[in-house]
Short mmCIF file of C-alpha atoms and ligand atoms in Angstrom, two decimals:
data_model
loop_
_atom_site.label_atom_id
_atom_site.label_comp_id
_atom_site.label_asym_id
_atom_site.label_seq_id
_atom_site.Cartn_x
_atom_site.Cartn_y
_atom_site.Cartn_z
CA MET A 307 41.18 -20.32 39.40
CA THR A 308 41.17 -24.00 38.12
CA ALA A 309 43.77 -25.08 36.15
CA PRO A 310 43.12 -25.75 32.36
CA VAL A 311 42.55 -29.46 31.31
CA ALA A 312 44.45 -30.58 27.72
CA LEU A 313 43.45 -33.65 26.01
CA VAL A 314 46.50 -34.37 23.92
CA THR A 315 45.89 -37.68 21.44
CA GLY A 316 49.03 -40.08 21.14
CA GLY A 317 50.06 -37.81 24.14
CA ALA A 318 52.99 -40.07 25.13
CA ARG A 319 54.77 -40.37 22.65
CA GLY A 320 57.01 -38.62 20.01
CA ILE A 321 55.48 -35.07 18.71
CA GLY A 322 52.57 -35.67 21.50
CA LEU A 323 54.59 -36.05 24.19
CA GLY A 324 56.01 -32.64 23.14
CA ILE A 325 52.95 -31.19 23.58
CA SER A 326 52.12 -32.90 26.90
CA ARG A 327 55.11 -31.56 28.08
CA ARG A 328 54.47 -28.10 26.69
CA LEU A 329 50.76 -28.01 28.12
CA LEU A 330 52.37 -28.81 31.10
CA GLU A 331 55.11 -26.61 31.62
CA ASP A 332 52.22 -24.34 31.17
CA GLY A 333 51.18 -24.81 33.46
CA TYR A 334 47.29 -27.43 31.96
CA ARG A 335 46.92 -30.37 33.76
CA VAL A 336 47.07 -32.98 30.65
CA VAL A 337 45.24 -35.95 29.62
CA ALA A 338 47.55 -38.00 27.43
CA ASN A 339 45.94 -40.97 25.43
CA GLY A 340 47.63 -43.19 23.67
CA VAL A 341 47.51 -47.34 22.12
CA ARG A 342 49.79 -48.93 24.60
CA SER A 343 49.10 -50.40 27.95
CA ALA A 344 49.24 -48.00 31.34
CA GLU A 345 52.15 -50.42 32.35
CA GLU A 346 54.28 -49.74 29.07
CA VAL A 347 54.07 -45.65 29.16
CA GLU A 348 54.28 -45.96 32.43
CA PRO A 349 58.10 -44.47 32.23
CA VAL A 350 56.65 -41.64 30.55
CA ILE A 351 54.11 -40.82 31.97
CA ALA A 352 56.18 -40.61 35.59
CA GLU A 353 58.33 -38.26 33.72
CA LEU A 354 55.85 -36.17 32.78
CA GLU A 355 53.40 -36.35 36.41
CA ALA A 356 57.28 -34.55 37.59
CA LEU A 357 55.91 -31.41 35.77
CA GLY A 358 52.23 -31.70 36.89
CA ASP A 359 48.65 -33.60 36.75
CA VAL A 360 48.54 -35.53 34.16
CA MET A 361 46.46 -38.88 33.47
CA TYR A 362 46.92 -41.75 31.07
CA VAL A 363 44.19 -42.86 29.06
CA ARG A 364 44.51 -45.77 26.70
CA GLY A 365 42.19 -46.04 23.88
CA ASP A 366 42.26 -46.21 19.87
CA VAL A 367 41.19 -42.82 18.38
CA GLY A 368 39.36 -44.54 15.49
CA ASP A 369 37.20 -47.01 17.75
CA ALA A 370 33.94 -45.56 18.91
CA GLN A 371 33.76 -47.23 21.96
CA ALA A 372 37.62 -46.02 22.58
CA ARG A 373 36.65 -42.40 21.67
CA ASP A 374 33.42 -42.52 24.41
CA GLN A 375 36.18 -43.58 26.82
CA LEU A 376 38.40 -41.22 26.55
CA VAL A 377 36.14 -38.49 26.82
CA THR A 378 34.17 -40.30 29.47
CA ASP A 379 37.10 -40.69 31.63
CA THR A 380 38.43 -36.81 30.87
CA MET A 381 35.32 -35.28 32.28
CA ALA A 382 34.93 -37.52 35.28
CA ALA A 383 38.15 -36.96 36.32
CA PHE A 384 38.46 -33.05 35.74
CA HIS A 385 35.11 -31.89 34.61
CA ARG A 386 36.31 -29.97 32.38
CA ILE A 387 37.92 -29.77 28.54
CA ASP A 388 39.38 -26.52 27.75
CA VAL A 389 41.82 -27.81 24.59
CA LEU A 390 42.15 -30.90 22.57
CA VAL A 391 44.82 -31.71 20.63
CA ASN A 392 43.80 -34.16 17.52
CA ASN A 393 47.83 -35.22 17.71
CA ALA A 394 47.74 -39.17 17.10
CA GLY A 395 48.35 -40.17 13.59
CA ILE A 396 50.02 -43.51 11.70
CA THR A 397 51.81 -43.62 8.44
CA SER A 398 50.98 -45.56 5.96
CA PRO A 399 52.05 -48.96 6.52
CA GLY A 400 54.92 -50.14 4.24
CA ARG A 401 54.90 -46.80 2.75
CA ASN A 402 53.54 -49.06 -0.16
CA ASP A 403 53.57 -47.36 -4.01
CA MET A 404 49.85 -46.63 -4.62
CA LEU A 405 49.06 -48.70 -7.20
CA ALA A 406 49.88 -51.85 -4.00
CA VAL A 407 47.42 -49.75 -1.38
CA ASN A 408 45.45 -52.79 -0.06
CA GLU A 409 41.60 -51.46 1.09
CA ALA A 410 42.51 -52.61 4.72
CA ASP A 411 45.61 -49.73 4.94
CA PHE A 412 43.54 -47.30 3.42
CA ASP A 413 40.64 -47.66 6.31
CA THR A 414 43.18 -48.11 9.10
CA VAL A 415 45.10 -44.74 8.55
CA MET A 416 41.19 -43.09 7.24
CA ALA A 417 40.08 -44.07 10.99
CA VAL A 418 43.11 -42.62 12.59
CA ASN A 419 44.08 -39.96 10.60
CA LEU A 420 40.75 -38.57 9.58
CA LYS A 421 37.29 -40.15 11.55
CA GLY A 422 38.73 -40.49 14.82
CA PRO A 423 39.90 -36.49 15.39
CA PHE A 424 36.81 -36.17 13.39
CA LEU A 425 34.31 -37.96 16.13
CA LEU A 426 36.35 -37.05 19.14
CA THR A 427 36.30 -33.02 18.14
CA GLN A 428 32.09 -34.16 17.75
CA ALA A 429 32.08 -35.53 21.11
CA VAL A 430 34.16 -32.79 22.93
CA ALA A 431 33.24 -29.63 21.44
CA ARG A 432 29.55 -30.64 22.43
CA HIS A 433 30.88 -30.73 26.21
CA MET A 434 32.83 -27.38 25.36
CA ILE A 435 29.60 -25.63 24.22
CA ASP A 436 27.87 -26.69 27.57
CA GLN A 437 31.32 -24.74 28.79
CA HIS A 438 30.48 -22.36 27.62
CA GLU A 439 26.58 -22.05 28.09
CA THR A 440 27.32 -22.58 31.78
CA ASP A 441 30.55 -20.07 31.63
CA SER A 442 30.16 -16.97 29.22
CA SER A 443 34.21 -16.50 29.31
CA PHE A 444 34.70 -19.53 29.16
CA ARG A 445 36.69 -20.56 25.30
CA GLY A 446 37.40 -23.86 23.64
CA ARG A 447 40.43 -24.52 21.73
CA ILE A 448 40.77 -27.88 19.39
CA ILE A 449 43.87 -28.04 17.63
CA ASN A 450 44.41 -31.03 14.45
CA ILE A 451 47.96 -31.51 13.83
CA SER A 452 48.28 -32.39 9.92
CA SER A 453 50.91 -32.38 8.04
CA ILE A 454 52.95 -30.71 4.95
CA SER A 455 51.52 -33.83 3.48
CA ALA A 456 48.18 -32.59 3.68
CA VAL A 457 49.87 -30.26 0.45
CA LEU A 458 52.41 -32.20 -1.31
CA ALA A 459 51.77 -35.69 -2.73
CA SER A 460 54.43 -38.89 -1.79
CA THR A 461 52.82 -41.38 -4.29
CA ASN A 462 54.22 -43.87 -1.31
CA ARG A 463 52.14 -42.60 1.24
CA ALA A 464 49.19 -41.72 -0.26
CA GLU A 465 46.28 -42.65 2.20
CA TYR A 466 48.51 -40.52 4.57
CA CYS A 467 48.29 -37.43 2.72
CA ILE A 468 44.63 -38.25 1.48
CA SER A 469 43.93 -38.17 5.69
CA LYS A 470 45.99 -35.48 6.18
CA ALA A 471 44.24 -33.38 3.24
CA GLY A 472 40.75 -34.19 5.16
CA VAL A 473 42.11 -33.26 8.44
CA SER A 474 42.66 -29.92 6.84
CA MET A 475 39.09 -29.34 5.48
CA ALA A 476 37.60 -31.14 9.15
CA THR A 477 39.70 -28.17 10.41
CA LYS A 478 38.22 -25.46 8.12
CA LEU A 479 34.63 -26.57 8.84
CA TRP A 480 34.54 -27.15 12.48
CA ALA A 481 36.27 -23.77 13.08
CA SER A 482 32.79 -22.19 10.49
CA ARG A 483 31.15 -24.38 12.72
CA LEU A 484 32.05 -23.95 16.53
CA ALA A 485 33.06 -20.18 15.91
CA GLU A 486 29.40 -18.99 17.62
CA HIS A 487 29.78 -21.13 20.72
CA ASP A 488 33.42 -19.24 21.18
CA ILE A 489 35.57 -22.30 20.62
CA ASP A 490 38.68 -21.57 17.74
CA VAL A 491 40.06 -24.58 15.93
CA TYR A 492 42.96 -24.34 13.77
CA GLU A 493 44.93 -26.77 11.92
CA VAL A 494 49.25 -27.58 13.11
CA ARG A 495 51.22 -27.95 10.17
CA PRO A 496 54.25 -29.82 10.55
CA GLY A 497 56.98 -30.58 8.34
CA VAL A 498 59.71 -33.35 8.84
CA VAL A 499 59.89 -34.04 12.22
CA LYS A 500 62.31 -36.71 14.34
CA SER A 501 60.25 -39.32 15.99
CA ASP A 502 59.53 -42.86 15.95
CA MET A 503 57.13 -42.20 12.98
CA THR A 504 60.28 -41.37 11.21
CA ALA A 505 62.94 -43.18 12.60
CA GLY A 506 63.20 -45.65 9.13
CA VAL A 507 63.89 -42.71 6.82
CA THR A 508 66.13 -40.80 9.26
CA GLU A 509 69.08 -41.12 5.89
CA LYS A 510 66.66 -40.18 3.52
CA TYR A 511 65.80 -37.09 5.48
CA ASP A 512 69.36 -36.62 6.69
CA ARG A 513 70.55 -36.05 3.14
CA LEU A 514 68.05 -34.33 1.48
CA ILE A 515 68.25 -31.89 4.66
CA GLU A 516 71.94 -31.36 3.83
CA HIS A 517 70.95 -30.38 0.18
CA GLY A 518 68.65 -27.58 1.07
CA LEU A 519 65.07 -29.77 1.82
CA THR A 520 64.21 -26.99 4.76
CA LEU A 521 65.37 -23.23 4.76
CA ASP A 522 66.21 -23.93 8.66
CA LYS A 523 68.95 -26.76 7.95
CA ARG A 524 67.68 -29.97 10.57
CA TRP A 525 64.95 -31.35 11.47
CA GLY A 526 61.79 -30.48 13.30
CA THR A 527 61.65 -31.34 16.86
CA PRO A 528 58.39 -32.54 18.81
CA GLU A 529 59.33 -29.41 20.72
CA ASP A 530 58.44 -26.85 17.83
CA VAL A 531 55.13 -27.95 17.34
CA GLY A 532 54.40 -27.95 21.38
CA ALA A 533 55.77 -24.30 21.11
CA ALA A 534 52.81 -23.77 18.38
CA VAL A 535 50.67 -25.44 20.35
CA SER A 536 50.91 -23.59 23.35
CA ALA A 537 50.57 -20.63 21.36
CA LEU A 538 47.36 -21.36 20.23
CA ALA A 539 46.21 -23.07 23.00
CA ALA A 540 46.95 -20.01 25.13
CA GLY A 541 45.12 -17.62 22.32
CA ARG A 542 48.48 -15.97 22.15
CA ILE A 543 47.41 -15.83 17.89
CA PRO A 544 43.82 -14.58 18.82
CA TYR A 545 42.01 -13.25 15.29
CA ALA A 546 42.83 -16.57 13.51
CA THR A 547 40.57 -19.33 14.00
CA GLY A 548 40.04 -22.15 10.99
CA GLN A 549 43.64 -20.98 10.04
CA VAL A 550 46.76 -22.80 9.53
CA LEU A 551 50.45 -22.69 11.41
CA THR A 552 53.08 -24.31 9.24
CA ILE A 553 55.94 -25.83 11.46
CA ASP A 554 58.16 -26.72 8.78
CA GLY A 555 61.65 -24.74 8.91
CA GLY A 556 60.67 -23.12 5.35
CA LEU A 557 60.31 -26.77 3.62
CA THR A 558 57.47 -25.79 1.76
CA VAL A 559 58.41 -22.14 0.84
CA PRO A 560 57.92 -22.15 -2.87
CA ARG A 561 61.60 -21.57 -4.57
CA LEU A 562 62.80 -20.83 -8.30
P1 NAP B 747 54.71 -41.01 16.82
O1 NAP B 747 56.38 -40.87 17.19
O2 NAP B 747 54.36 -42.70 15.77
O3 NAP B 747 53.37 -40.97 17.67
C1 NAP B 747 52.43 -41.47 17.02
C2 NAP B 747 51.03 -41.20 18.38
O4 NAP B 747 50.14 -41.28 18.28
C3 NAP B 747 51.69 -42.47 19.68
O5 NAP B 747 51.77 -41.58 20.67
C4 NAP B 747 50.71 -43.45 19.27
O6 NAP B 747 50.17 -44.10 20.18
C5 NAP B 747 49.59 -42.66 18.82
N1 NAP B 747 48.61 -43.39 18.64
C6 NAP B 747 48.80 -44.06 17.16
N2 NAP B 747 47.73 -45.04 16.50
C7 NAP B 747 46.58 -44.32 17.80
C8 NAP B 747 45.58 -44.49 17.36
N3 NAP B 747 44.87 -45.51 17.03
N4 NAP B 747 44.70 -44.01 18.69
C9 NAP B 747 45.47 -43.67 19.55
N5 NAP B 747 46.94 -42.92 19.38
C10 NAP B 747 47.29 -43.50 18.51
O7 NAP B 747 54.10 -40.14 15.32
P2 NAP B 747 54.68 -38.43 15.75
O8 NAP B 747 55.62 -38.28 14.53
O9 NAP B 747 54.82 -38.30 16.84
O10 NAP B 747 53.30 -37.88 14.95
C11 NAP B 747 51.99 -37.02 15.77
C12 NAP B 747 51.59 -36.69 14.26
O11 NAP B 747 52.13 -35.31 13.75
C13 NAP B 747 50.89 -37.69 13.34
O12 NAP B 747 49.26 -37.04 13.31
C14 NAP B 747 51.64 -37.59 12.50
O13 NAP B 747 50.47 -37.95 11.89
C15 NAP B 747 52.08 -35.64 12.25
N6 NAP B 747 52.89 -35.35 11.65
C16 NAP B 747 54.11 -36.28 12.45
C17 NAP B 747 55.45 -35.31 11.07
C18 NAP B 747 56.93 -36.07 11.26
O14 NAP B 747 57.58 -36.21 10.79
N7 NAP B 747 57.17 -37.02 12.68
C19 NAP B 747 55.34 -34.72 10.33
C20 NAP B 747 53.78 -34.40 10.04
C21 NAP B 747 53.39 -34.40 10.95
P3 NAP B 747 51.53 -45.19 21.43
O15 NAP B 747 52.14 -43.60 22.60
O16 NAP B 747 50.87 -45.71 22.38
O17 NAP B 747 52.37 -45.53 20.39
#
């Protein structure tokens, strides 16, 4: 049987890299996307190549032409997409108080975190529908990486929180629309995860974790999120389309 193909946006750094690694170990052929040049990511891609068949496609998910190219290159190379992981994302530039958020920053965060994944899902879903029509046993899976910021308010990351709340609704919408085509859509909602995105706030979260922010007293890792994506992608959590899998060490468990 031909190995399934997974497209992972932001798949060469941080959480996305953890997901790419895990899916390669699971036997997927992986298309990893990002905004850095092929030269810049060469060492990472070389590391991934040791695990399996991987291709890097540069492109801003917030840009229509880049999204088209990403899907076209993936189909040209592998002729199928079994799994889409919408992982690429940016935090609020400058983590400014919401009274100071400017329109350009708001638009940028929405384009990368919400509009991009929505329209990439639309483009990939069309191919998945075609694949299902030619092979009724085909089951596509789309996994959106949101954040606990979808439900927790941080006033210095307002546009980020709003974008992730949007991803949460987009998951329910796509799950509803695509179920008739046997395409499952899930939201994976990470908590505080060690990556370049959180590198600037390490001390803050070290302190909070030490004082009980999470039930599991440690940072989350890209491997934790990779394990969740692996289970969903492989159908190991069946009959659960449209649902949220929260990977936050218990951070959002209400406590008294
Ligand atoms: P990261 O270390 O900053 O990595 C972000 C990734 O997204 C990089 O691969 C980057 O590409 C890619 N990217 C950024 N802008 C892009 C664009 N316009 N088009 C395509 N790719 C783009 O962040 P991370 O912590 O791994 O975050 C990954 C996802 O998890 C994000 O959606 C984030 O919101 C979410 N998340 C993170 C945390 C956390 O604590 N870290 C918690 C909850 C949710 P390059 O590799 O080329 O730079």
